[in-house]
Tab-separated table of C-alpha atoms and ligand atoms in Angstrom:
chain	number	residue	atom	x	y	z
A	1	UNK	CA	-7.309	-48.759	1.505
A	2	UNK	CA	-9.526	-45.601	2.840
A	3	UNK	CA	-9.951	-43.114	0.580
A	4	UNK	CA	-8.172	-39.798	1.346
A	5	UNK	CA	-11.031	-37.355	2.505
A	6	UNK	CA	-11.563	-34.450	0.605
A	7	UNK	CA	-13.011	-31.170	1.626
A	8	UNK	CA	-13.281	-27.827	0.403
A	9	UNK	CA	-11.968	-24.498	1.266
A	10	UNK	CA	-12.987	-20.955	0.451
A	11	UNK	CA	-9.644	-18.815	-0.499
A	12	UNK	CA	-11.635	-15.580	0.438
A	13	UNK	CA	-12.634	-16.419	3.907
A	14	UNK	CA	-11.714	-19.714	4.675
A	15	UNK	CA	-14.741	-21.074	4.973
A	16	UNK	CA	-15.478	-25.776	4.820
A	17	UNK	CA	-17.619	-27.658	3.068
A	18	UNK	CA	-17.700	-30.710	2.564
A	19	UNK	CA	-19.106	-30.853	-1.179
A	20	UNK	CA	-17.936	-28.364	-4.438
A	21	UNK	CA	-19.677	-25.144	-4.506
A	22	UNK	CA	-19.854	-23.103	-7.201
A	23	UNK	CA	-20.595	-19.840	-4.386
A	24	UNK	CA	-19.515	-19.915	-0.489
A	25	UNK	CA	-22.430	-19.524	1.645
A	26	UNK	CA	-19.870	-17.347	3.846
A	27	UNK	CA	-18.840	-14.985	2.257
A	28	UNK	CA	-20.916	-15.251	-1.146
A	29	UNK	CA	-18.270	-14.707	-3.322
A	30	UNK	CA	-18.098	-17.339	-6.154
A	31	UNK	CA	-15.871	-20.383	-7.558
A	32	UNK	CA	-13.568	-19.220	-4.757
A	33	UNK	CA	-13.963	-22.634	-3.335
A	34	UNK	CA	-11.096	-25.217	-3.470
A	35	UNK	CA	-10.309	-28.793	-2.795
A	36	UNK	CA	-7.800	-29.878	-0.576
A	37	UNK	CA	-6.937	-33.424	1.318
A	38	UNK	CA	-8.362	-33.196	4.843
A	39	UNK	CA	-5.602	-32.372	7.592
A	40	UNK	CA	-2.927	-32.542	5.401
A	41	UNK	CA	0.401	-34.491	6.921
A	42	UNK	CA	3.382	-32.161	5.727
A	43	UNK	CA	3.182	-29.729	8.195
A	44	UNK	CA	4.482	-32.458	10.853
A	45	UNK	CA	6.950	-32.941	8.418
A	46	UNK	CA	8.243	-29.575	8.469
A	47	UNK	CA	7.849	-28.709	12.148
A	48	UNK	CA	9.627	-31.631	12.901
A	49	UNK	CA	12.858	-29.647	12.288
A	50	UNK	CA	12.349	-27.676	15.334
A	51	UNK	CA	13.426	-30.358	17.468
A	52	UNK	CA	12.503	-31.173	20.829
A	53	UNK	CA	10.835	-28.694	23.616
A	54	UNK	CA	11.577	-28.482	27.130
A	55	UNK	CA	8.853	-28.080	30.238
A	56	UNK	CA	9.891	-25.170	32.797
A	57	UNK	CA	8.064	-23.450	35.368
A	58	UNK	CA	6.918	-19.774	34.792
A	59	UNK	CA	8.956	-18.896	37.496
A	60	UNK	CA	11.699	-20.035	35.613
A	61	UNK	CA	10.875	-17.786	32.747
A	62	UNK	CA	13.713	-15.542	32.624
A	63	UNK	CA	12.031	-11.860	32.266
A	64	UNK	CA	14.285	-10.874	29.639
A	65	UNK	CA	12.445	-13.343	27.367
A	66	UNK	CA	8.836	-11.304	28.312
A	67	UNK	CA	10.646	-7.516	27.167
A	68	UNK	CA	9.029	-5.965	24.360
A	69	UNK	CA	11.339	-4.828	21.676
A	70	UNK	CA	10.654	-1.156	20.174
A	71	UNK	CA	10.265	-0.798	16.519
A	72	UNK	CA	12.035	2.624	16.352
A	73	UNK	CA	8.599	3.548	14.971
A	74	UNK	CA	6.571	5.009	17.682
A	75	UNK	CA	3.243	4.841	16.053
A	76	UNK	CA	3.847	1.417	15.308
A	77	UNK	CA	5.232	0.503	18.647
A	78	UNK	CA	1.632	1.782	20.225
A	79	UNK	CA	-0.335	-0.222	18.196
A	80	UNK	CA	1.080	-2.991	19.404
A	81	UNK	CA	0.416	-2.042	23.223
A	82	UNK	CA	4.722	-0.724	23.463
A	83	UNK	CA	6.740	-2.623	21.168
A	84	UNK	CA	6.996	-6.047	19.750
A	85	UNK	CA	6.795	-9.043	22.495
A	86	UNK	CA	9.100	-12.203	22.237
A	87	UNK	CA	7.058	-15.020	20.635
A	88	UNK	CA	4.756	-12.949	19.199
A	89	UNK	CA	3.438	-13.475	16.159
A	90	UNK	CA	1.684	-10.262	14.511
A	91	UNK	CA	-0.327	-10.573	10.960
A	92	UNK	CA	-0.264	-7.283	9.315
A	93	UNK	CA	-2.660	-6.866	6.194
A	94	UNK	CA	-3.756	-4.394	4.067
A	95	UNK	CA	-4.530	-3.807	0.381
A	96	UNK	CA	-1.368	-4.064	-1.708
A	97	UNK	CA	0.943	-0.550	-2.724
A	98	UNK	CA	-0.831	0.239	1.036
A	99	UNK	CA	3.003	0.608	2.363
A	100	UNK	CA	3.276	-2.702	4.087
A	101	UNK	CA	6.756	-3.704	2.969
A	102	UNK	CA	7.865	-0.455	3.129
A	103	UNK	CA	6.791	-0.121	7.096
A	104	UNK	CA	8.401	-3.343	8.236
A	105	UNK	CA	11.452	-2.628	6.289
A	106	UNK	CA	11.629	1.114	8.194
A	107	UNK	CA	11.103	-1.369	11.278
A	108	UNK	CA	13.663	-3.578	10.469
A	109	UNK	CA	16.263	-1.041	9.690
A	110	UNK	CA	15.630	0.564	13.245
A	111	UNK	CA	16.015	-2.884	14.902
A	112	UNK	CA	19.189	-3.158	12.994
A	113	UNK	CA	20.156	0.304	13.599
A	114	UNK	CA	19.672	-0.766	17.904
A	115	UNK	CA	21.925	-4.039	17.828
A	116	UNK	CA	18.900	-6.471	16.621
A	117	UNK	CA	19.484	-9.281	14.060
A	118	UNK	CA	16.392	-9.117	12.057
A	119	UNK	CA	15.921	-11.188	9.429
A	120	UNK	CA	13.300	-10.003	6.355
A	121	UNK	CA	12.232	-12.876	4.331
A	122	UNK	CA	10.621	-11.935	0.971
A	123	UNK	CA	8.849	-13.987	-0.680
A	124	UNK	CA	7.131	-11.477	-3.259
A	125	UNK	CA	10.081	-9.293	-3.909
A	126	UNK	CA	13.830	-10.458	-4.913
A	127	UNK	CA	16.773	-9.090	-3.256
A	128	UNK	CA	18.011	-6.720	-5.315
A	129	UNK	CA	14.070	-5.027	-5.078
A	130	UNK	CA	14.392	-4.699	-1.224
A	131	UNK	CA	18.040	-3.404	-1.387
A	132	UNK	CA	16.312	-0.658	-4.274
A	133	UNK	CA	13.520	0.432	-1.734
A	134	UNK	CA	16.019	0.200	1.177
A	135	UNK	CA	18.272	2.675	-1.002
A	136	UNK	CA	15.367	4.617	-1.703
A	137	UNK	CA	14.425	5.037	2.101
A	138	UNK	CA	18.029	6.019	2.646
A	139	UNK	CA	18.586	3.007	5.222
A	140	UNK	CA	22.042	1.240	5.804
A	141	UNK	CA	22.062	-1.556	4.027
A	142	UNK	CA	25.200	-3.073	5.900
A	143	UNK	CA	23.085	-4.679	8.796
A	144	UNK	CA	19.744	-5.547	6.715
A	145	UNK	CA	19.895	-9.124	5.865
A	146	UNK	CA	17.155	-10.476	3.548
A	147	UNK	CA	16.744	-13.534	2.289
A	148	UNK	CA	14.719	-14.233	-1.098
A	149	UNK	CA	12.667	-17.534	-0.070
A	150	UNK	CA	9.185	-18.860	-0.720
A	151	UNK	CA	9.572	-22.722	0.512
A	152	UNK	CA	8.798	-23.371	4.104
A	153	UNK	CA	11.125	-26.065	5.131
A	154	UNK	CA	14.344	-23.162	3.773
A	155	UNK	CA	13.041	-20.907	5.876
A	156	UNK	CA	12.548	-22.867	9.111
A	157	UNK	CA	15.718	-24.224	8.748
A	158	UNK	CA	17.234	-20.910	8.532
A	159	UNK	CA	15.448	-18.593	10.774
A	160	UNK	CA	16.345	-21.289	13.051
A	161	UNK	CA	19.808	-19.902	13.827
A	162	UNK	CA	20.266	-16.496	15.833
A	163	UNK	CA	17.771	-14.603	14.420
A	164	UNK	CA	15.690	-12.081	17.171
A	165	UNK	CA	13.266	-11.311	14.986
A	166	UNK	CA	11.606	-12.412	11.807
A	167	UNK	CA	9.784	-10.922	9.007
A	168	UNK	CA	8.029	-12.867	6.293
A	169	UNK	CA	6.817	-10.856	3.084
A	170	UNK	CA	4.408	-12.104	2.340
A	171	UNK	CA	2.439	-15.320	3.541
A	172	UNK	CA	0.661	-15.434	0.445
A	173	UNK	CA	3.901	-16.568	-1.448
A	174	UNK	CA	5.100	-19.107	1.114
A	175	UNK	CA	4.894	-23.039	0.236
A	176	UNK	CA	5.626	-26.087	1.912
A	177	UNK	CA	6.105	-28.691	-1.123
A	178	UNK	CA	5.090	-31.809	0.409
A	179	UNK	CA	1.537	-30.430	0.164
A	180	UNK	CA	1.490	-30.185	-3.468
A	181	UNK	CA	-0.980	-27.212	-3.763
A	182	UNK	CA	-0.244	-24.084	-5.495
A	183	UNK	CA	1.159	-21.393	-2.977
A	184	UNK	CA	-1.670	-18.900	-1.770
A	185	UNK	CA	-4.371	-21.837	-1.549
A	186	UNK	CA	-6.080	-21.591	1.967
A	187	UNK	CA	-3.733	-25.228	3.020
A	188	UNK	CA	-0.807	-23.662	2.239
A	189	UNK	CA	-1.434	-20.218	3.787
A	190	UNK	CA	-2.450	-21.770	6.962
A	191	UNK	CA	-0.092	-24.553	7.138
A	192	UNK	CA	3.207	-22.431	6.662
A	193	UNK	CA	2.114	-19.849	9.140
A	194	UNK	CA	1.516	-22.481	11.762
A	195	UNK	CA	5.145	-23.575	10.749
A	196	UNK	CA	6.640	-20.151	11.024
A	197	UNK	CA	4.315	-19.760	14.333
A	198	UNK	CA	5.433	-22.507	15.767
A	199	UNK	CA	9.017	-21.521	15.436
A	200	UNK	CA	8.648	-18.120	16.552
A	201	UNK	CA	7.158	-19.685	19.606
A	202	UNK	CA	9.521	-22.081	20.102
A	203	UNK	CA	12.589	-19.663	19.836
A	204	UNK	CA	10.491	-16.757	21.517
A	205	UNK	CA	11.184	-14.241	18.889
A	206	UNK	CA	9.160	-11.701	16.845
A	207	UNK	CA	7.739	-13.136	13.989
A	208	UNK	CA	5.819	-10.615	11.445
A	209	UNK	CA	3.654	-11.999	8.658
A	210	UNK	CA	2.350	-9.737	5.604
A	211	UNK	CA	-0.521	-10.441	4.070
A	212	UNK	CA	-2.375	-9.285	1.450
A	213	UNK	CA	-6.159	-8.697	1.494
A	214	UNK	CA	-8.286	-8.102	-1.876
A	215	UNK	CA	-9.269	-4.716	-3.385
A	216	UNK	CA	-13.118	-5.333	-2.903
A	217	UNK	CA	-12.227	-5.279	0.835
A	218	UNK	CA	-12.382	-8.937	1.263
A	219	UNK	CA	-10.032	-10.175	3.287
A	220	UNK	CA	-8.284	-13.411	1.203
A	221	UNK	CA	-6.084	-16.145	2.822
A	222	UNK	CA	-5.591	-13.166	5.611
A	223	UNK	CA	-8.872	-14.330	7.371
A	224	UNK	CA	-7.503	-18.079	7.591
A	225	UNK	CA	-4.753	-16.443	9.847
A	226	UNK	CA	-6.528	-14.547	12.442
A	227	UNK	CA	-7.069	-16.959	15.138
A	228	UNK	CA	-3.535	-18.321	15.023
A	229	UNK	CA	-1.786	-15.603	15.497
A	230	UNK	CA	-1.481	-13.594	18.349
A	231	UNK	CA	-2.039	-9.387	17.003
A	232	UNK	CA	-3.753	-8.715	13.744
A	233	UNK	CA	-2.860	-5.224	12.106
A	234	UNK	CA	-4.868	-3.565	9.432
A	235	UNK	CA	-2.653	-0.551	6.974
A	236	UNK	CA	-5.303	1.082	5.114
A	237	UNK	CA	-5.017	4.317	3.316
A	238	UNK	CA	-6.779	5.129	0.058
A	239	UNK	CA	-4.206	5.525	-3.308
A	240	UNK	CA	-4.147	8.991	-3.835
A	241	UNK	CA	-4.016	10.571	0.017
A	242	UNK	CA	-0.309	9.921	1.498
A	243	UNK	CA	-2.581	9.458	5.004
A	244	UNK	CA	-1.675	5.675	6.037
A	245	UNK	CA	-3.667	4.360	9.433
A	246	UNK	CA	-2.241	1.345	11.111
A	247	UNK	CA	-5.353	0.076	13.196
A	248	UNK	CA	-4.807	-2.849	15.790
A	249	UNK	CA	-7.908	-4.969	15.171
A	250	UNK	CA	-6.956	-7.971	17.364
A	251	UNK	CA	-3.856	-8.208	20.239
A	252	UNK	CA	-3.491	-10.816	22.362
A	253	UNK	CA	-0.464	-8.496	24.193
A	254	UNK	CA	-1.808	-4.869	24.276
A	255	UNK	CA	-4.928	-2.835	23.090
A	256	UNK	CA	-7.249	-3.081	19.901
A	257	UNK	CA	-8.619	-0.106	18.275
A	258	UNK	CA	-5.381	1.306	18.882
A	259	UNK	CA	-4.765	3.685	15.650
A	260	UNK	CA	-1.102	4.936	14.448
A	261	UNK	CA	-1.298	7.136	11.852
A	262	UNK	CA	1.781	7.619	8.585
A	263	UNK	CA	2.251	10.062	6.304
A	264	UNK	CA	3.780	8.120	2.713
A	265	UNK	CA	5.750	10.232	1.295
A	266	UNK	CA	8.614	10.248	-1.287
A	267	UNK	CA	11.100	8.858	1.614
A	268	UNK	CA	8.835	6.364	3.178
A	269	UNK	CA	6.676	6.514	5.472
A	270	UNK	CA	6.786	9.670	8.169
A	271	UNK	CA	5.107	9.490	11.446
A	272	UNK	CA	2.222	11.733	12.266
A	273	UNK	CA	2.573	12.854	15.371
A	274	UNK	CA	-0.446	14.861	15.736
A	275	UNK	CA	-3.113	13.332	13.553
A	276	UNK	CA	-5.856	15.881	14.629
A	277	UNK	CA	-3.716	18.628	12.391
A	278	UNK	CA	-3.865	16.074	10.232
A	279	UNK	CA	-7.768	15.601	9.857
A	280	UNK	CA	-8.368	18.849	10.049
A	281	UNK	CA	-5.852	20.617	7.370
A	282	UNK	CA	-8.397	21.401	4.803
A	283	UNK	CA	-11.214	22.315	6.462
A	284	UNK	CA	-13.255	24.804	4.880
A	285	UNK	CA	-13.702	27.549	6.998
A	286	UNK	CA	-17.698	29.071	7.677
A	287	UNK	CA	-19.241	26.345	5.108
A	288	UNK	CA	-22.568	24.957	6.178
A	289	UNK	CA	-22.305	21.086	7.048
A	290	UNK	CA	-18.742	21.147	8.448
A	291	UNK	CA	-18.540	20.081	12.196
A	292	UNK	CA	-16.011	18.992	14.279
A	293	UNK	CA	-16.329	16.516	16.505
A	294	UNK	CA	-13.665	14.927	19.127
A	295	UNK	CA	-13.371	10.853	18.487
A	296	UNK	CA	-11.531	7.932	21.038
A	297	UNK	CA	-8.961	5.729	18.807
A	298	UNK	CA	-7.458	3.455	21.257
A	299	UNK	CA	-6.220	5.392	24.228
A	300	UNK	CA	-5.635	9.241	22.804
A	301	UNK	CA	-8.530	10.974	21.534
A	302	UNK	CA	-8.406	13.098	18.042
A	303	UNK	CA	-10.244	15.581	16.146
A	304	UNK	CA	-12.346	14.905	12.975
A	305	UNK	CA	-14.368	16.768	10.332
A	306	UNK	CA	-17.767	15.624	9.867
A	307	UNK	CA	-19.184	17.349	6.143
A	308	UNK	CA	-22.796	16.968	5.684
A	309	UNK	CA	-24.478	17.579	2.508
A	310	UNK	CA	-28.574	17.912	2.343
A	311	UNK	CA	-30.088	18.930	-1.024
A	312	UNK	CA	-33.282	18.301	-2.587
A	313	UNK	CA	-33.570	15.026	-4.059
A	314	UNK	CA	-34.817	14.166	-7.865
A	315	UNK	CA	-35.665	9.628	-6.442
A	316	UNK	CA	-38.629	9.087	-5.115
A	317	UNK	CA	-36.309	6.625	-2.600
A	318	UNK	CA	-33.377	9.626	-1.654
A	319	UNK	CA	-29.934	8.911	-0.981
A	320	UNK	CA	-28.804	8.558	2.289
A	321	UNK	CA	-24.972	7.799	1.367
A	322	UNK	CA	-22.152	7.861	4.102
A	323	UNK	CA	-18.013	7.810	3.484
A	324	UNK	CA	-16.528	7.160	6.755
A	325	UNK	CA	-19.676	6.960	9.025
A	326	UNK	CA	-22.302	4.034	9.671
A	327	UNK	CA	-24.721	4.310	7.153
A	328	UNK	CA	-27.611	2.775	9.216
A	329	UNK	CA	-26.544	5.363	12.213
A	330	UNK	CA	-26.959	8.498	9.826
A	331	UNK	CA	-30.477	6.840	8.538
A	332	UNK	CA	-31.451	6.595	11.826
A	333	UNK	CA	-30.437	10.438	12.928
A	334	UNK	CA	-31.812	11.622	9.807
A	335	UNK	CA	-34.945	9.852	11.050
A	336	UNK	CA	-34.728	11.144	14.276
A	337	UNK	CA	-34.360	15.008	13.069
A	338	UNK	CA	-37.590	15.140	11.090
A	339	UNK	CA	-39.576	13.396	13.427
A	340	UNK	CA	-38.384	14.644	16.810
A	341	UNK	CA	-37.163	18.138	15.523
A	342	UNK	CA	-39.291	18.622	12.511
A	343	UNK	CA	-36.325	18.989	9.776
A	344	UNK	CA	-37.942	18.302	6.233
A	345	UNK	CA	-35.700	15.353	5.126
A	346	UNK	CA	-37.862	13.026	3.209
A	347	UNK	CA	-37.387	14.649	-0.072
A	348	UNK	CA	-33.765	15.440	0.636
A	349	UNK	CA	-30.434	13.539	-0.648
A	350	UNK	CA	-28.188	13.124	2.717
A	351	UNK	CA	-24.342	12.976	2.166
A	352	UNK	CA	-22.010	12.828	4.864
A	353	UNK	CA	-18.514	11.915	4.709
A	354	UNK	CA	-15.562	12.160	7.325
A	355	UNK	CA	-13.088	14.113	5.969
A	356	UNK	CA	-9.225	12.799	5.488
A	357	UNK	CA	-10.464	9.334	4.977
A	358	UNK	CA	-11.200	8.815	8.375
A	359	UNK	CA	-13.430	6.318	9.794
A	360	UNK	CA	-15.667	7.307	12.688
A	361	UNK	CA	-17.510	4.404	14.730
A	362	UNK	CA	-18.332	5.820	17.880
A	363	UNK	CA	-22.266	7.151	19.323
A	364	UNK	CA	-20.643	9.653	20.656
A	365	UNK	CA	-20.244	11.550	17.434
A	366	UNK	CA	-24.006	11.260	16.597
A	367	UNK	CA	-24.952	14.941	17.806
A	368	UNK	CA	-22.351	15.819	15.792
A	369	UNK	CA	-23.244	13.977	12.169
A	370	UNK	CA	-26.866	15.590	13.419
A	371	UNK	CA	-25.581	18.973	13.407
A	372	UNK	CA	-24.007	19.044	10.559
A	373	UNK	CA	-26.670	17.648	8.537
A	374	UNK	CA	-29.046	20.464	10.308
A	375	UNK	CA	-26.295	23.079	8.652
A	376	UNK	CA	-26.113	21.933	5.516
A	377	UNK	CA	-29.837	22.090	5.483
A	378	UNK	CA	-30.281	25.761	7.292
A	379	UNK	CA	-27.425	26.472	5.102
A	380	UNK	CA	-25.981	28.195	8.145
A	381	UNK	CA	-22.390	27.007	9.615
A	382	UNK	CA	-21.519	26.578	13.173
A	383	UNK	CA	-18.694	28.428	14.922
A	384	UNK	CA	-15.210	27.682	13.836
A	385	UNK	CA	-13.743	26.967	17.071
A	386	UNK	CA	-16.974	24.609	18.653
A	387	UNK	CA	-16.847	21.161	18.473
A	388	UNK	CA	-20.342	18.519	19.222
A	389	UNK	CA	-20.071	15.760	20.810
A	390	UNK	CA	-22.831	13.279	22.478
A	391	UNK	CA	-25.178	10.105	21.083
A	392	UNK	CA	-28.359	10.647	19.973
A	393	UNK	CA	-31.498	8.614	21.216
A	394	UNK	CA	-34.045	7.711	19.688
A	395	UNK	CA	-36.435	10.183	21.503
A	396	UNK	CA	-34.081	12.759	20.473
A	397	UNK	CA	-32.440	12.943	23.876
A	398	UNK	CA	-28.665	13.959	23.982
A	399	UNK	CA	-26.640	11.333	25.995
A	400	UNK	CA	-23.459	11.200	27.486
A	401	UNK	CA	-20.128	9.851	26.394
A	402	UNK	CA	-17.224	8.013	27.639
A	403	UNK	CA	-13.966	9.967	28.714
A	404	UNK	CA	-15.453	13.568	28.096
A	405	UNK	CA	-12.281	15.168	29.985
A	406	UNK	CA	-10.065	13.387	27.083
A	407	UNK	CA	-11.866	14.879	24.366
A	408	UNK	CA	-12.242	18.612	25.366
A	409	UNK	CA	-8.706	18.119	26.239
A	410	UNK	CA	-7.502	17.052	23.131
A	411	UNK	CA	-9.765	19.962	21.348
A	412	UNK	CA	-8.525	23.258	23.350
A	413	UNK	CA	-5.068	21.548	22.271
A	414	UNK	CA	-6.097	22.423	19.076
A	415	UNK	CA	-7.331	25.460	20.073
A	416	UNK	CA	-11.326	24.937	19.837
A	417	UNK	CA	-12.839	27.288	22.633
A	418	UNK	CA	-16.924	25.959	22.903
A	419	UNK	CA	-18.255	22.689	23.090
A	420	UNK	CA	-21.648	21.762	22.074
A	421	UNK	CA	-22.856	18.370	23.813
A	422	UNK	CA	-24.747	16.961	26.678
A	423	UNK	CA	-26.374	19.336	29.455
A	424	UNK	CA	-25.630	17.040	32.193
A	425	UNK	CA	-22.382	15.840	32.012
A	426	UNK	CA	-20.862	18.995	30.779
A	427	UNK	CA	-22.381	21.175	33.762
A	428	UNK	CA	-20.441	18.571	35.688
A	429	UNK	CA	-17.112	19.162	34.328
A	430	UNK	CA	-17.604	22.941	33.605
A	431	UNK	CA	-15.316	23.956	36.049
A	432	UNK	CA	-12.364	21.943	35.190
A	433	UNK	CA	-12.880	22.798	31.576
A	434	UNK	CA	-11.410	25.206	29.699
A	435	UNK	CA	-13.855	25.491	27.100
A	436	UNK	CA	-16.989	27.365	27.064
A	437	UNK	CA	-20.171	25.230	27.080
A	438	UNK	CA	-23.589	24.863	25.286
A	439	UNK	CA	-25.434	21.704	27.008
A	440	UNK	CA	-28.404	20.389	25.134
A	441	UNK	CA	-30.703	17.361	26.729
A	442	UNK	CA	-32.452	17.035	23.098
A	443	UNK	CA	-31.622	17.091	19.606
A	444	UNK	CA	-33.964	19.829	18.599
A	445	UNK	CA	-31.930	22.265	21.089
A	446	UNK	CA	-29.272	22.824	18.698
A	447	UNK	CA	-31.875	24.741	16.458
A	448	UNK	CA	-32.805	27.250	19.504
A	449	UNK	CA	-28.960	26.981	21.361
A	450	UNK	CA	-26.555	29.830	20.115
A	451	UNK	CA	-24.423	28.226	17.776
A	452	UNK	CA	-25.817	29.870	14.843
A	453	UNK	CA	-28.180	27.554	13.500
A	454	UNK	CA	-31.802	28.410	13.144
A	455	UNK	CA	-35.463	27.073	13.855
A	456	UNK	CA	-36.289	25.404	10.393
A	457	UNK	CA	-39.348	26.346	8.842
B	501	LIG	P1	4.948	-1.306	-0.480
B	501	LIG	O1	5.415	-1.140	0.531
B	501	LIG	O2	5.187	-2.072	-1.378
B	501	LIG	O3	3.160	-1.795	-0.574
B	501	LIG	P2	2.851	-3.109	0.008
B	501	LIG	O4	4.411	-3.584	0.794
B	501	LIG	O5	1.738	-2.936	1.085
B	501	LIG	O6	2.233	-4.079	-0.990
B	501	LIG	O7	4.603	0.142	-1.194
B	501	LIG	C1	4.296	0.611	-2.486
B	501	LIG	C2	4.018	2.054	-2.532
B	501	LIG	O8	3.987	3.114	-1.669
B	501	LIG	C3	3.760	3.015	-4.086
B	501	LIG	O9	2.992	2.708	-4.723
B	501	LIG	C4	4.976	3.158	-3.784
B	501	LIG	C5	5.054	4.001	-2.573
B	501	LIG	N1	6.365	4.612	-1.834
B	501	LIG	C6	6.597	5.976	-1.463
B	501	LIG	O10	5.557	6.625	-1.569
B	501	LIG	N2	7.935	5.988	-1.102
B	501	LIG	C7	8.868	5.524	-0.791
B	501	LIG	O11	9.725	6.091	0.160
B	501	LIG	C8	8.275	3.997	-0.843
B	501	LIG	C9	9.427	3.215	-0.347
B	501	LIG	C10	7.122	3.808	-1.341
B	502	LIG	MG1	4.698	-5.299	-0.679
């Protein structure tokens, strides 16, 4: 008989190696490769619980089977692209404690209240712990059904009855006993998720899978599942802040990079319908180095505050540190300011922070970052009702940004009256805008434009 082949799978990133290695060549983590038998046949056994399927013409698919289901949470529905899709599998990942279980339990209660039959499978907490949480959240307990179970065949059997939505919290606790591996090992996670996904597709019900990611920001387990599921949502937030941000990272049925904002309170997650207000709440007035910029997050525009601190460096290699902004982008902008606008930065430390724990990835924030650095260097604040936008090129040229109308509409909605940005584009739309315009063509012009800076000496 042929010896069963063994392969080694990285617990952190899913990398597969034919030989055992001390360090994963893909994600560089140590001791993360685990041996497993190739192509375990066990999932077949659990899948056979599902029975045979029928072939159907697309035209014969009833429309009711394609209608989205609301989670009752507007911010969650938005990130999903308008609600849950029947047969759609969504992976909700995030660090332990961020609020994944809370979010799904609140959604579950809404669904139940609207007459939906939702089964909440909890592998992580006991049924009584879930009850305690639901009581704390003030949810109606009667219509909420929980199954405290980790064995996949049992879950499949139970879920094959008439449930409209299935939530499984979390994939790391699931086990197919026939695999003979510990829960949380890559093969268990993959095979368990595959079996549950097959069930959701077959019964045409939405399935939620919760997956933890590791503290270091590395993605354990869930990474292996990303290709298997229809949508991947990340729930993010800092421990000591109430703000929680939900992002779609992949979505077969909706937009990606869509963003939902929540606030963790004593009574669960509250929806933040005006995130600009939240991100600007603690903005210092008249402080040098603080600049507001409108960024696009999915289909909406939000205002965020960028803060820069420029100070003489005691180091031979001055620091360029960022929180929420791309460090290489900030390094590039510092070089452009130095070379093209004669701002001496080579002996300064530069720190850039996006307030409120938000993240900015768009080049459209370049001019705002450059202005924040210049404002801190000169110790001169910018006008309090000014927003700044525009991409900055290596020659120092200020370029256009996408969907400027939406950005400026959000700025004026939030009470901003002045915009600094790409001259050509602002001139085109000046008449339609309810905001006064300061156009620049080159980054050096920010020192001569009437926004309170001065030419550096
Ligand atoms: P939880 O949903 O258990 O996180 P996850 O499932 O992602 O691990 O959230 C746990 C945290 O949320 C915990 O630190 C307590 C806090 N919390 C509140 O602040 N308010 C609440 O109403 C609830 C239920 C939890
Ligand atoms: Mg949890």
